[in-house]
Amino acid sequence: MAVAWQDELDAVRGRWVATAAQAPDLAGLRSIEVEALGKQGEVTLLVRKVATIAPEDRRAYGAAAAAVKAHVEQAIEARRHGLERAEIEAELADDSFDETLPAQSILGRNSRQGHSHPLTQVQAEVEAVFTSMGFHVLDYPEVESEFDNFEALNIPGWHPAREMQDTFWLQGGHLLRTHTSSGQVRAMHAFQAPFRAIFPGKVYRYEATDASHEHTFHQLEGLLIDRHVSVGHLLDSMRTLLSAILKRDVEVRLRPGYFPFVEPGFELDVQCQLCGGAGCSACKQSGWLELLPCGLVHPQVLRAGGLDPAEWQGWAFGLGLSRLVMMRFQVPDVRLLLSGDLRWLSQF
Ligand code: FA5
């Protein structure tokens, strides 16, 4: 014998399936969904009504009500799919869309156009100078072993030079590289001599910051290995680099510099391009900025790289890329570079 509730369930199902199928748009469909399936929706209440059904009918009622709910859900889903498709098709058919308009006209507001960071711009220019001279561009890890960052570079644990670069230590004898020189011995193992390569990247130092010191900054290492290399060739290459990037003749100053991994070693300073040498906070009132230390690769480092110092020589430099950006664009404080401040970045 047919039970009364069966008719009621059939009627509700029929009504909501038909209503869903006729929903005019997505917003309309959403209200239909709430009316049928929301917390107080008609179908939800019907399912809950199971508690009022005679105990012997409860199981059958529960199953039938659940089936109604599933059916209505399916009908809504099918309609949603249909409406979404129709929307996309209408958009595609609308040929008033002009894809050549700039984005801001389409959005009707002033959307900003992105561009590459000044560090990226200068790095690309330096890479272009060196690749034209036959250098490979390499990318080495920022997390390094103590060996590659220090020991391979003739800086054993007891060496006072370790104090020159305060280090962020990680677990297991690893560290955040303090300089891109950490790639030197890796490169010697990776290439057959003779070779030439540059390796740019981010380096980290556990030190107090000021206008010319940041804890996270960029360097760009250069390494050339050949049978005969000279200080003259090294300095000439450094001059080529600086005039290509700074695009003007700049005063440079060469001083002896001590780094355990080069011999002889040099400090190459440039006249501060912010104050023209008069003295400012970027150059600590000295008129000069340390920019490009360099030298001839120490025989111990060649050995660590598997090269015989009787046969091979090399030169290396460690360009302060962040400071080169400061000099190129007259940036008064290195900390602006990684500040993420769009007001500053949008000038470039
Ligand atoms: C070095 O890091 C050596 N590895 C450079 C080198 C390579 C020498 C190869 C010889 C041969 P130094 O600690 O001086 O050296 O750093 C190199 C350059 O990085 C500096 O001249 C400076 O331009 C830049 N620099 C150093 N510390 C900072 C800092 N805290 N913030 C921004 N730039 C820095």
mmCIF file of C-alpha atoms and ligand atoms in Angstrom:
data_model
loop_
_atom_site.group_PDB
_atom_site.id
_atom_site.type_symbol
_atom_site.label_atom_id
_atom_site.label_comp_id
_atom_site.label_asym_id
_atom_site.label_seq_id
_atom_site.Cartn_x
_atom_site.Cartn_y
_atom_site.Cartn_z
ATOM 1 C CA MET A 1 0.000 0.000 0.000
ATOM 2 C CA ALA A 2 1.355 3.389 -0.963
ATOM 3 C CA VAL A 3 2.074 5.571 2.019
ATOM 4 C CA ALA A 4 1.100 9.230 2.225
ATOM 5 C CA TRP A 5 4.633 10.480 2.743
ATOM 6 C CA GLN A 6 5.777 8.841 -0.483
ATOM 7 C CA ASP A 7 3.492 11.158 -2.463
ATOM 8 C CA GLU A 8 4.736 14.141 -0.557
ATOM 9 C CA LEU A 9 8.372 13.253 -1.235
ATOM 10 C CA ASP A 10 7.658 12.722 -4.942
ATOM 11 C CA ALA A 11 5.917 16.068 -5.154
ATOM 12 C CA VAL A 12 8.748 17.924 -3.449
ATOM 13 C CA ARG A 13 11.330 16.258 -5.640
ATOM 14 C CA GLY A 14 9.421 17.067 -8.813
ATOM 15 C CA ARG A 15 8.957 20.687 -7.829
ATOM 16 C CA TRP A 16 12.603 21.410 -6.919
ATOM 17 C CA VAL A 17 14.032 19.568 -9.898
ATOM 18 C CA ALA A 18 11.830 21.651 -12.186
ATOM 19 C CA THR A 19 12.639 24.885 -10.345
ATOM 20 C CA ALA A 20 16.382 24.233 -10.529
ATOM 21 C CA ALA A 21 16.200 23.486 -14.235
ATOM 22 C CA GLN A 22 14.534 26.850 -14.830
ATOM 23 C CA ALA A 23 16.897 28.962 -12.713
ATOM 24 C CA PRO A 24 17.515 32.067 -14.839
ATOM 25 C CA ASP A 25 21.115 32.663 -13.719
ATOM 26 C CA LEU A 26 23.739 31.649 -11.170
ATOM 27 C CA ALA A 27 22.525 34.061 -8.511
ATOM 28 C CA GLY A 28 18.964 32.730 -8.912
ATOM 29 C CA LEU A 29 20.260 29.188 -8.660
ATOM 30 C CA ARG A 30 22.027 30.005 -5.425
ATOM 31 C CA SER A 31 18.797 31.190 -3.779
ATOM 32 C CA ILE A 32 16.975 28.106 -5.000
ATOM 33 C CA GLU A 33 19.722 26.002 -3.440
ATOM 34 C CA VAL A 34 19.283 27.763 -0.101
ATOM 35 C CA GLU A 35 15.489 27.409 -0.182
ATOM 36 C CA ALA A 36 15.710 23.687 -0.919
ATOM 37 C CA LEU A 37 18.878 22.515 0.762
ATOM 38 C CA GLY A 38 19.832 25.254 3.244
ATOM 39 C CA LYS A 39 19.506 24.730 6.994
ATOM 40 C CA GLN A 40 15.789 25.543 6.914
ATOM 41 C CA GLY A 41 15.344 24.406 3.313
ATOM 42 C CA GLU A 42 12.283 22.397 2.398
ATOM 43 C CA VAL A 43 14.229 19.274 1.442
ATOM 44 C CA THR A 44 16.403 19.462 4.552
ATOM 45 C CA LEU A 45 13.310 19.666 6.732
ATOM 46 C CA LEU A 46 11.783 16.691 4.953
ATOM 47 C CA VAL A 47 14.877 14.634 5.673
ATOM 48 C CA ARG A 48 14.744 15.647 9.326
ATOM 49 C CA LYS A 49 11.082 14.691 9.540
ATOM 50 C CA VAL A 50 12.143 11.061 9.869
ATOM 51 C CA ALA A 51 11.842 11.408 13.645
ATOM 52 C CA THR A 52 8.062 11.904 13.342
ATOM 53 C CA ILE A 53 7.432 8.864 11.149
ATOM 54 C CA ALA A 54 5.978 5.669 12.581
ATOM 55 C CA PRO A 55 8.866 3.438 13.742
ATOM 56 C CA GLU A 56 8.100 0.635 11.275
ATOM 57 C CA ASP A 57 8.280 3.105 8.339
ATOM 58 C CA ARG A 58 11.338 5.037 9.474
ATOM 59 C CA ARG A 59 13.960 3.113 7.593
ATOM 60 C CA ALA A 60 12.048 3.305 4.299
ATOM 61 C CA TYR A 61 11.314 6.985 4.816
ATOM 62 C CA GLY A 62 14.953 7.812 5.598
ATOM 63 C CA ALA A 63 16.144 6.123 2.422
ATOM 64 C CA ALA A 64 13.491 7.770 0.258
ATOM 65 C CA ALA A 65 14.135 11.256 1.702
ATOM 66 C CA ALA A 66 17.883 10.869 1.189
ATOM 67 C CA ALA A 67 17.228 9.905 -2.426
ATOM 68 C CA VAL A 68 15.108 13.030 -2.929
ATOM 69 C CA LYS A 69 17.890 15.158 -1.478
ATOM 70 C CA ALA A 70 20.473 13.566 -3.778
ATOM 71 C CA HIS A 71 18.207 14.052 -6.768
ATOM 72 C CA VAL A 72 17.658 17.747 -6.038
ATOM 73 C CA GLU A 73 21.381 18.256 -5.478
ATOM 74 C CA GLN A 74 22.116 16.675 -8.833
ATOM 75 C CA ALA A 75 19.559 18.857 -10.569
ATOM 76 C CA ILE A 76 21.126 21.991 -9.069
ATOM 77 C CA GLU A 77 24.630 20.886 -10.020
ATOM 78 C CA ALA A 78 23.548 20.136 -13.589
ATOM 79 C CA ARG A 79 21.949 23.565 -13.920
ATOM 80 C CA ARG A 80 25.021 25.282 -12.455
ATOM 81 C CA HIS A 81 27.218 23.573 -14.984
ATOM 82 C CA GLY A 82 24.922 24.594 -17.814
ATOM 83 C CA LEU A 83 24.769 28.227 -16.673
ATOM 84 C CA GLU A 84 28.559 28.467 -16.281
ATOM 85 C CA ARG A 85 29.106 27.126 -19.761
ATOM 86 C CA ALA A 86 26.594 29.566 -21.158
ATOM 87 C CA GLU A 87 28.391 32.438 -19.430
ATOM 88 C CA ILE A 88 31.748 31.483 -20.929
ATOM 89 C CA GLU A 89 30.225 31.015 -24.360
ATOM 90 C CA ALA A 90 28.577 34.417 -24.168
ATOM 91 C CA GLU A 91 31.912 36.007 -23.239
ATOM 92 C CA LEU A 92 33.657 34.300 -26.108
ATOM 93 C CA ALA A 93 30.962 35.344 -28.538
ATOM 94 C CA ASP A 94 31.153 38.965 -27.419
ATOM 95 C CA ASP A 95 33.526 40.536 -29.914
ATOM 96 C CA SER A 96 33.458 43.920 -28.203
ATOM 97 C CA PHE A 97 36.383 42.612 -26.094
ATOM 98 C CA ASP A 98 39.564 44.320 -27.283
ATOM 99 C CA GLU A 99 42.592 42.399 -26.109
ATOM 100 C CA THR A 100 44.920 45.129 -27.354
ATOM 101 C CA LEU A 101 43.684 47.614 -24.738
ATOM 102 C CA PRO A 102 46.164 48.227 -21.899
ATOM 103 C CA ALA A 103 45.233 46.360 -18.720
ATOM 104 C CA GLN A 104 44.373 49.528 -16.826
ATOM 105 C CA SER A 105 41.660 50.494 -19.310
ATOM 106 C CA ILE A 106 40.099 47.067 -19.062
ATOM 107 C CA LEU A 107 40.120 47.133 -15.281
ATOM 108 C CA GLY A 108 39.097 50.768 -15.230
ATOM 109 C CA ARG A 109 41.686 51.605 -12.605
ATOM 110 C CA ASN A 110 45.336 52.389 -12.450
ATOM 111 C CA SER A 111 46.966 48.997 -12.280
ATOM 112 C CA ARG A 112 50.752 49.097 -11.956
ATOM 113 C CA GLN A 113 52.958 47.506 -14.521
ATOM 114 C CA GLY A 114 55.656 45.305 -12.971
ATOM 115 C CA HIS A 115 59.309 45.402 -13.963
ATOM 116 C CA SER A 116 62.519 43.737 -12.980
ATOM 117 C CA HIS A 117 64.241 44.730 -9.764
ATOM 118 C CA PRO A 118 67.245 47.104 -10.100
ATOM 119 C CA LEU A 119 69.457 44.306 -8.758
ATOM 120 C CA THR A 120 68.218 42.011 -11.504
ATOM 121 C CA GLN A 121 68.773 44.735 -14.111
ATOM 122 C CA VAL A 122 72.369 45.394 -13.064
ATOM 123 C CA GLN A 123 73.100 41.690 -12.663
ATOM 124 C CA ALA A 124 71.903 41.080 -16.228
ATOM 125 C CA GLU A 125 74.187 43.856 -17.488
ATOM 126 C CA VAL A 126 77.204 42.428 -15.654
ATOM 127 C CA GLU A 127 76.389 38.968 -16.991
ATOM 128 C CA ALA A 128 76.237 40.377 -20.535
ATOM 129 C CA VAL A 129 79.705 41.938 -20.137
ATOM 130 C CA PHE A 130 81.236 38.677 -18.948
ATOM 131 C CA THR A 131 79.442 36.261 -21.239
ATOM 132 C CA SER A 132 80.736 38.351 -24.155
ATOM 133 C CA MET A 133 84.209 37.540 -22.793
ATOM 134 C CA GLY A 134 83.510 33.800 -22.729
ATOM 135 C CA PHE A 135 82.468 33.400 -19.076
ATOM 136 C CA HIS A 136 79.894 30.813 -17.971
ATOM 137 C CA VAL A 137 77.180 32.002 -15.570
ATOM 138 C CA LEU A 138 76.782 29.570 -12.668
ATOM 139 C CA ASP A 139 74.320 29.295 -9.804
ATOM 140 C CA TYR A 140 75.519 27.820 -6.526
ATOM 141 C CA PRO A 141 73.656 27.020 -3.287
ATOM 142 C CA GLU A 142 73.042 29.569 -0.553
ATOM 143 C CA VAL A 143 73.252 26.862 2.094
ATOM 144 C CA GLU A 144 76.863 25.771 2.025
ATOM 145 C CA SER A 145 79.272 23.510 3.836
ATOM 146 C CA GLU A 146 81.850 25.015 6.127
ATOM 147 C CA PHE A 147 84.386 23.436 3.797
ATOM 148 C CA ASP A 148 83.325 25.276 0.639
ATOM 149 C CA ASN A 149 82.718 28.598 2.359
ATOM 150 C CA PHE A 150 85.921 28.606 4.437
ATOM 151 C CA GLU A 151 88.315 25.670 4.499
ATOM 152 C CA ALA A 152 88.678 25.192 0.747
ATOM 153 C CA LEU A 153 89.493 28.909 0.611
ATOM 154 C CA ASN A 154 92.463 28.541 2.899
ATOM 155 C CA ILE A 155 90.514 29.701 5.965
ATOM 156 C CA PRO A 156 90.750 26.905 8.565
ATOM 157 C CA GLY A 157 88.715 27.043 11.789
ATOM 158 C CA TRP A 158 91.389 28.742 13.829
ATOM 159 C CA HIS A 159 92.060 31.421 11.215
ATOM 160 C CA PRO A 160 91.373 34.997 12.347
ATOM 161 C CA ALA A 161 89.923 35.727 8.873
ATOM 162 C CA ARG A 162 86.786 33.854 9.980
ATOM 163 C CA GLU A 163 86.061 36.868 12.163
ATOM 164 C CA MET A 164 85.934 39.072 9.067
ATOM 165 C CA GLN A 165 82.655 37.498 8.018
ATOM 166 C CA ASP A 166 80.209 36.869 10.847
ATOM 167 C CA THR A 167 78.300 33.792 9.962
ATOM 168 C CA PHE A 168 74.759 32.471 10.286
ATOM 169 C CA TRP A 169 75.377 28.862 11.280
ATOM 170 C CA LEU A 170 72.899 26.112 10.511
ATOM 171 C CA GLN A 171 72.758 22.584 11.861
ATOM 172 C CA GLY A 172 75.216 19.872 10.833
ATOM 173 C CA GLY A 173 78.204 22.080 9.972
ATOM 174 C CA HIS A 174 76.221 23.981 7.344
ATOM 175 C CA LEU A 175 75.916 27.731 7.054
ATOM 176 C CA LEU A 176 74.409 30.468 4.927
ATOM 177 C CA ARG A 177 77.202 31.396 2.558
ATOM 178 C CA THR A 178 78.949 34.585 3.639
ATOM 179 C CA HIS A 179 80.318 35.233 0.157
ATOM 180 C CA THR A 180 80.014 33.907 -3.376
ATOM 181 C CA SER A 181 83.650 32.764 -3.139
ATOM 182 C CA SER A 182 82.087 29.565 -1.733
ATOM 183 C CA GLY A 183 81.571 28.523 -5.375
ATOM 184 C CA GLN A 184 85.245 28.780 -6.370
ATOM 185 C CA VAL A 185 86.335 25.240 -5.548
ATOM 186 C CA ARG A 186 83.025 23.792 -6.740
ATOM 187 C CA ALA A 187 83.633 25.460 -10.124
ATOM 188 C CA MET A 188 87.191 24.123 -10.306
ATOM 189 C CA HIS A 189 85.860 20.614 -9.811
ATOM 190 C CA ALA A 190 83.008 21.119 -12.268
ATOM 191 C CA PHE A 191 85.076 22.389 -15.205
ATOM 192 C CA GLN A 192 88.212 21.298 -16.958
ATOM 193 C CA ALA A 193 90.903 23.984 -16.833
ATOM 194 C CA PRO A 194 91.201 26.400 -18.488
ATOM 195 C CA PHE A 195 87.775 27.950 -17.831
ATOM 196 C CA ARG A 196 86.161 31.221 -16.820
ATOM 197 C CA ALA A 197 82.937 31.681 -14.901
ATOM 198 C CA ILE A 198 80.912 34.143 -12.869
ATOM 199 C CA PHE A 199 78.482 33.203 -10.124
ATOM 200 C CA PRO A 200 76.091 35.830 -8.810
ATOM 201 C CA GLY A 201 73.917 35.372 -5.753
ATOM 202 C CA LYS A 202 72.624 36.289 -2.361
ATOM 203 C CA VAL A 203 74.969 36.103 0.622
ATOM 204 C CA TYR A 204 74.320 36.465 4.346
ATOM 205 C CA ARG A 205 76.232 38.001 7.227
ATOM 206 C CA TYR A 206 75.362 38.186 10.874
ATOM 207 C CA GLU A 207 76.234 41.816 11.262
ATOM 208 C CA ALA A 208 74.793 45.168 12.241
ATOM 209 C CA THR A 209 73.334 47.074 9.308
ATOM 210 C CA ASP A 210 73.902 50.645 8.142
ATOM 211 C CA ALA A 211 73.654 52.602 4.886
ATOM 212 C CA SER A 212 76.266 50.416 3.159
ATOM 213 C CA HIS A 213 75.891 47.145 5.127
ATOM 214 C CA GLU A 214 72.964 44.774 4.895
ATOM 215 C CA HIS A 215 72.731 41.316 6.499
ATOM 216 C CA THR A 216 71.458 39.885 3.204
ATOM 217 C CA PHE A 217 73.017 41.272 0.063
ATOM 218 C CA HIS A 218 74.203 40.317 -3.404
ATOM 219 C CA GLN A 219 77.658 39.572 -4.662
ATOM 220 C CA LEU A 220 78.942 38.391 -7.999
ATOM 221 C CA GLU A 221 82.045 36.247 -8.090
ATOM 222 C CA GLY A 222 84.365 36.001 -11.056
ATOM 223 C CA LEU A 223 86.921 33.259 -11.565
ATOM 224 C CA LEU A 224 89.327 32.741 -14.424
ATOM 225 C CA ILE A 225 91.699 29.775 -14.582
ATOM 226 C CA ASP A 226 94.390 29.582 -17.216
ATOM 227 C CA ARG A 227 98.062 28.719 -17.682
ATOM 228 C CA HIS A 228 99.268 32.289 -17.437
ATOM 229 C CA VAL A 229 97.229 35.017 -15.844
ATOM 230 C CA SER A 230 98.336 38.460 -14.812
ATOM 231 C CA VAL A 231 97.309 41.198 -12.421
ATOM 232 C CA GLY A 232 97.252 43.481 -15.460
ATOM 233 C CA HIS A 233 94.572 41.373 -17.149
ATOM 234 C CA LEU A 234 92.566 41.208 -13.935
ATOM 235 C CA LEU A 235 92.583 44.966 -13.399
ATOM 236 C CA ASP A 236 91.840 45.639 -17.026
ATOM 237 C CA SER A 237 88.784 43.362 -16.843
ATOM 238 C CA MET A 238 87.622 45.160 -13.680
ATOM 239 C CA ARG A 239 87.887 48.532 -15.421
ATOM 240 C CA THR A 240 85.916 47.201 -18.417
ATOM 241 C CA LEU A 241 83.236 46.009 -16.033
ATOM 242 C CA LEU A 242 82.913 49.274 -14.119
ATOM 243 C CA SER A 243 82.793 51.581 -17.107
ATOM 244 C CA ALA A 244 80.231 49.312 -18.839
ATOM 245 C CA ILE A 245 77.894 49.374 -15.838
ATOM 246 C CA LEU A 246 78.377 52.842 -14.396
ATOM 247 C CA LYS A 247 78.349 54.310 -17.930
ATOM 248 C CA ARG A 248 80.796 57.049 -17.049
ATOM 249 C CA ASP A 249 84.429 57.331 -16.116
ATOM 250 C CA VAL A 250 84.728 56.756 -12.417
ATOM 251 C CA GLU A 251 87.665 57.365 -10.132
ATOM 252 C CA VAL A 252 88.920 54.073 -8.745
ATOM 253 C CA ARG A 253 91.465 53.422 -6.053
ATOM 254 C CA LEU A 254 93.513 50.264 -5.729
ATOM 255 C CA ARG A 255 94.887 49.196 -2.354
ATOM 256 C CA PRO A 256 96.535 46.027 -1.146
ATOM 257 C CA GLY A 257 93.847 43.820 0.399
ATOM 258 C CA TYR A 258 94.148 40.720 2.516
ATOM 259 C CA PHE A 259 92.046 37.647 1.754
ATOM 260 C CA PRO A 260 93.517 34.202 2.562
ATOM 261 C CA PHE A 261 92.349 32.853 -0.823
ATOM 262 C CA VAL A 262 94.254 35.304 -3.037
ATOM 263 C CA GLU A 263 97.878 36.340 -3.275
ATOM 264 C CA PRO A 264 98.418 39.131 -4.034
ATOM 265 C CA GLY A 265 95.033 40.578 -3.041
ATOM 266 C CA PHE A 266 93.557 43.985 -3.774
ATOM 267 C CA GLU A 267 90.785 46.210 -2.610
ATOM 268 C CA LEU A 268 89.280 48.117 -5.491
ATOM 269 C CA ASP A 269 87.278 51.099 -4.280
ATOM 270 C CA VAL A 270 85.205 53.487 -6.370
ATOM 271 C CA GLN A 271 84.656 57.114 -5.666
ATOM 272 C CA CYS A 272 81.247 57.482 -4.042
ATOM 273 C CA GLN A 273 78.771 58.331 -6.803
ATOM 274 C CA LEU A 274 76.298 59.765 -4.317
ATOM 275 C CA CYS A 275 78.441 62.591 -2.965
ATOM 276 C CA GLY A 276 81.089 62.752 -5.714
ATOM 277 C CA GLY A 277 83.762 62.010 -3.123
ATOM 278 C CA ALA A 278 82.800 64.787 -0.716
ATOM 279 C CA GLY A 279 81.664 62.333 1.971
ATOM 280 C CA CYS A 280 78.167 61.106 2.914
ATOM 281 C CA SER A 281 76.501 58.411 5.006
ATOM 282 C CA ALA A 282 76.718 55.819 2.184
ATOM 283 C CA CYS A 283 80.528 56.059 2.108
ATOM 284 C CA LYS A 284 80.890 56.731 5.825
ATOM 285 C CA GLN A 285 82.163 60.250 5.022
ATOM 286 C CA SER A 286 85.256 58.796 3.308
ATOM 287 C CA GLY A 287 84.348 59.603 -0.301
ATOM 288 C CA TRP A 288 85.153 55.991 -1.314
ATOM 289 C CA LEU A 289 83.223 52.730 -1.322
ATOM 290 C CA GLU A 290 84.741 49.233 -1.163
ATOM 291 C CA LEU A 291 83.281 47.537 -4.170
ATOM 292 C CA LEU A 292 85.414 45.007 -5.944
ATOM 293 C CA PRO A 293 88.042 43.064 -3.984
ATOM 294 C CA CYS A 294 90.126 40.781 -6.170
ATOM 295 C CA GLY A 295 93.444 39.026 -6.600
ATOM 296 C CA LEU A 296 95.324 36.047 -7.957
ATOM 297 C CA VAL A 297 93.987 32.696 -6.749
ATOM 298 C CA HIS A 298 96.090 31.295 -3.898
ATOM 299 C CA PRO A 299 97.957 28.033 -4.716
ATOM 300 C CA GLN A 300 96.244 26.335 -1.741
ATOM 301 C CA VAL A 301 92.841 27.054 -3.294
ATOM 302 C CA LEU A 302 93.959 25.713 -6.674
ATOM 303 C CA ARG A 303 95.050 22.522 -4.897
ATOM 304 C CA ALA A 304 91.702 22.253 -3.097
ATOM 305 C CA GLY A 305 90.092 22.510 -6.535
ATOM 306 C CA GLY A 306 92.235 19.648 -7.865
ATOM 307 C CA LEU A 307 94.508 21.899 -9.967
ATOM 308 C CA ASP A 308 98.294 21.808 -9.948
ATOM 309 C CA PRO A 309 99.591 25.322 -9.110
ATOM 310 C CA ALA A 310 102.739 24.568 -11.116
ATOM 311 C CA GLU A 311 100.562 24.339 -14.210
ATOM 312 C CA TRP A 312 97.520 26.538 -13.519
ATOM 313 C CA GLN A 313 96.960 30.054 -12.249
ATOM 314 C CA GLY A 314 93.844 32.093 -11.737
ATOM 315 C CA TRP A 315 92.337 35.406 -10.859
ATOM 316 C CA ALA A 316 89.180 36.030 -8.890
ATOM 317 C CA PHE A 317 87.021 38.925 -7.811
ATOM 318 C CA GLY A 318 84.064 39.323 -5.438
ATOM 319 C CA LEU A 319 81.952 42.210 -6.715
ATOM 320 C CA GLY A 320 79.618 43.838 -4.167
ATOM 321 C CA LEU A 321 76.640 43.777 -6.537
ATOM 322 C CA SER A 322 74.311 45.534 -4.086
ATOM 323 C CA ARG A 323 76.776 48.396 -3.757
ATOM 324 C CA LEU A 324 77.221 48.553 -7.515
ATOM 325 C CA VAL A 325 73.453 49.071 -7.770
ATOM 326 C CA MET A 326 73.766 51.878 -5.192
ATOM 327 C CA MET A 327 76.457 53.554 -7.280
ATOM 328 C CA ARG A 328 74.644 53.030 -10.556
ATOM 329 C CA PHE A 329 71.276 54.404 -9.446
ATOM 330 C CA GLN A 330 72.451 56.722 -6.662
ATOM 331 C CA VAL A 331 70.705 54.702 -3.960
ATOM 332 C CA PRO A 332 71.607 56.309 -0.628
ATOM 333 C CA ASP A 333 70.996 53.220 1.540
ATOM 334 C CA VAL A 334 71.628 49.562 0.665
ATOM 335 C CA ARG A 335 68.723 48.521 2.908
ATOM 336 C CA LEU A 336 66.257 49.924 0.379
ATOM 337 C CA LEU A 337 67.196 47.184 -2.067
ATOM 338 C CA LEU A 338 65.461 44.292 -0.335
ATOM 339 C CA SER A 339 62.897 46.400 1.523
ATOM 340 C CA GLY A 340 60.104 45.447 -0.857
ATOM 341 C CA ASP A 341 58.932 49.064 -0.688
ATOM 342 C CA LEU A 342 56.950 49.670 -3.867
ATOM 343 C CA ARG A 343 57.175 53.451 -3.526
ATOM 344 C CA TRP A 344 60.918 53.121 -3.933
ATOM 345 C CA LEU A 345 60.929 50.252 -6.435
ATOM 346 C CA SER A 346 58.513 51.951 -8.803
ATOM 347 C CA GLN A 347 61.166 54.536 -9.694
ATOM 348 C CA PHE A 348 63.176 52.037 -11.711
HETATM 349 C C1 FA5 B 1 84.603 39.002 0.178
HETATM 350 O O1 FA5 B 1 83.477 38.631 0.421
HETATM 351 C C2 FA5 B 1 85.531 38.169 -0.671
HETATM 352 N N1 FA5 B 1 84.935 36.895 -0.895
HETATM 353 C C3 FA5 B 1 85.782 38.934 -1.975
HETATM 354 C C4 FA5 B 1 86.873 38.369 -2.840
HETATM 355 C C5 FA5 B 1 86.554 37.443 -3.819
HETATM 356 C C6 FA5 B 1 88.188 38.790 -2.664
HETATM 357 C C7 FA5 B 1 87.561 36.934 -4.639
HETATM 358 C C8 FA5 B 1 89.178 38.277 -3.470
HETATM 359 C C9 FA5 B 1 88.856 37.377 -4.441
HETATM 360 P P1 FA5 B 1 84.299 41.331 1.343
HETATM 361 O O2 FA5 B 1 83.867 40.790 2.667
HETATM 362 O O3 FA5 B 1 85.126 42.538 1.353
HETATM 363 O O4 FA5 B 1 85.095 40.219 0.535
HETATM 364 O O5 FA5 B 1 83.011 41.599 0.468
HETATM 365 C C10 FA5 B 1 83.116 41.881 -0.895
HETATM 366 C C11 FA5 B 1 82.260 43.072 -1.283
HETATM 367 O O6 FA5 B 1 80.927 42.818 -0.891
HETATM 368 C C12 FA5 B 1 82.642 44.353 -0.547
HETATM 369 O O7 FA5 B 1 83.644 45.034 -1.226
HETATM 370 C C13 FA5 B 1 81.349 45.112 -0.597
HETATM 371 O O8 FA5 B 1 81.199 45.762 -1.840
HETATM 372 C C14 FA5 B 1 80.324 44.026 -0.484
HETATM 373 N N2 FA5 B 1 79.857 43.881 0.897
HETATM 374 C C15 FA5 B 1 80.514 43.319 1.951
HETATM 375 N N3 FA5 B 1 79.762 43.348 3.058
HETATM 376 C C16 FA5 B 1 78.591 43.923 2.707
HETATM 377 C C17 FA5 B 1 77.376 44.209 3.403
HETATM 378 N N4 FA5 B 1 77.200 43.880 4.693
HETATM 379 N N5 FA5 B 1 76.364 44.810 2.725
HETATM 380 C C18 FA5 B 1 76.511 45.124 1.416
HETATM 381 N N6 FA5 B 1 77.628 44.867 0.699
HETATM 382 C C19 FA5 B 1 78.652 44.272 1.329
#
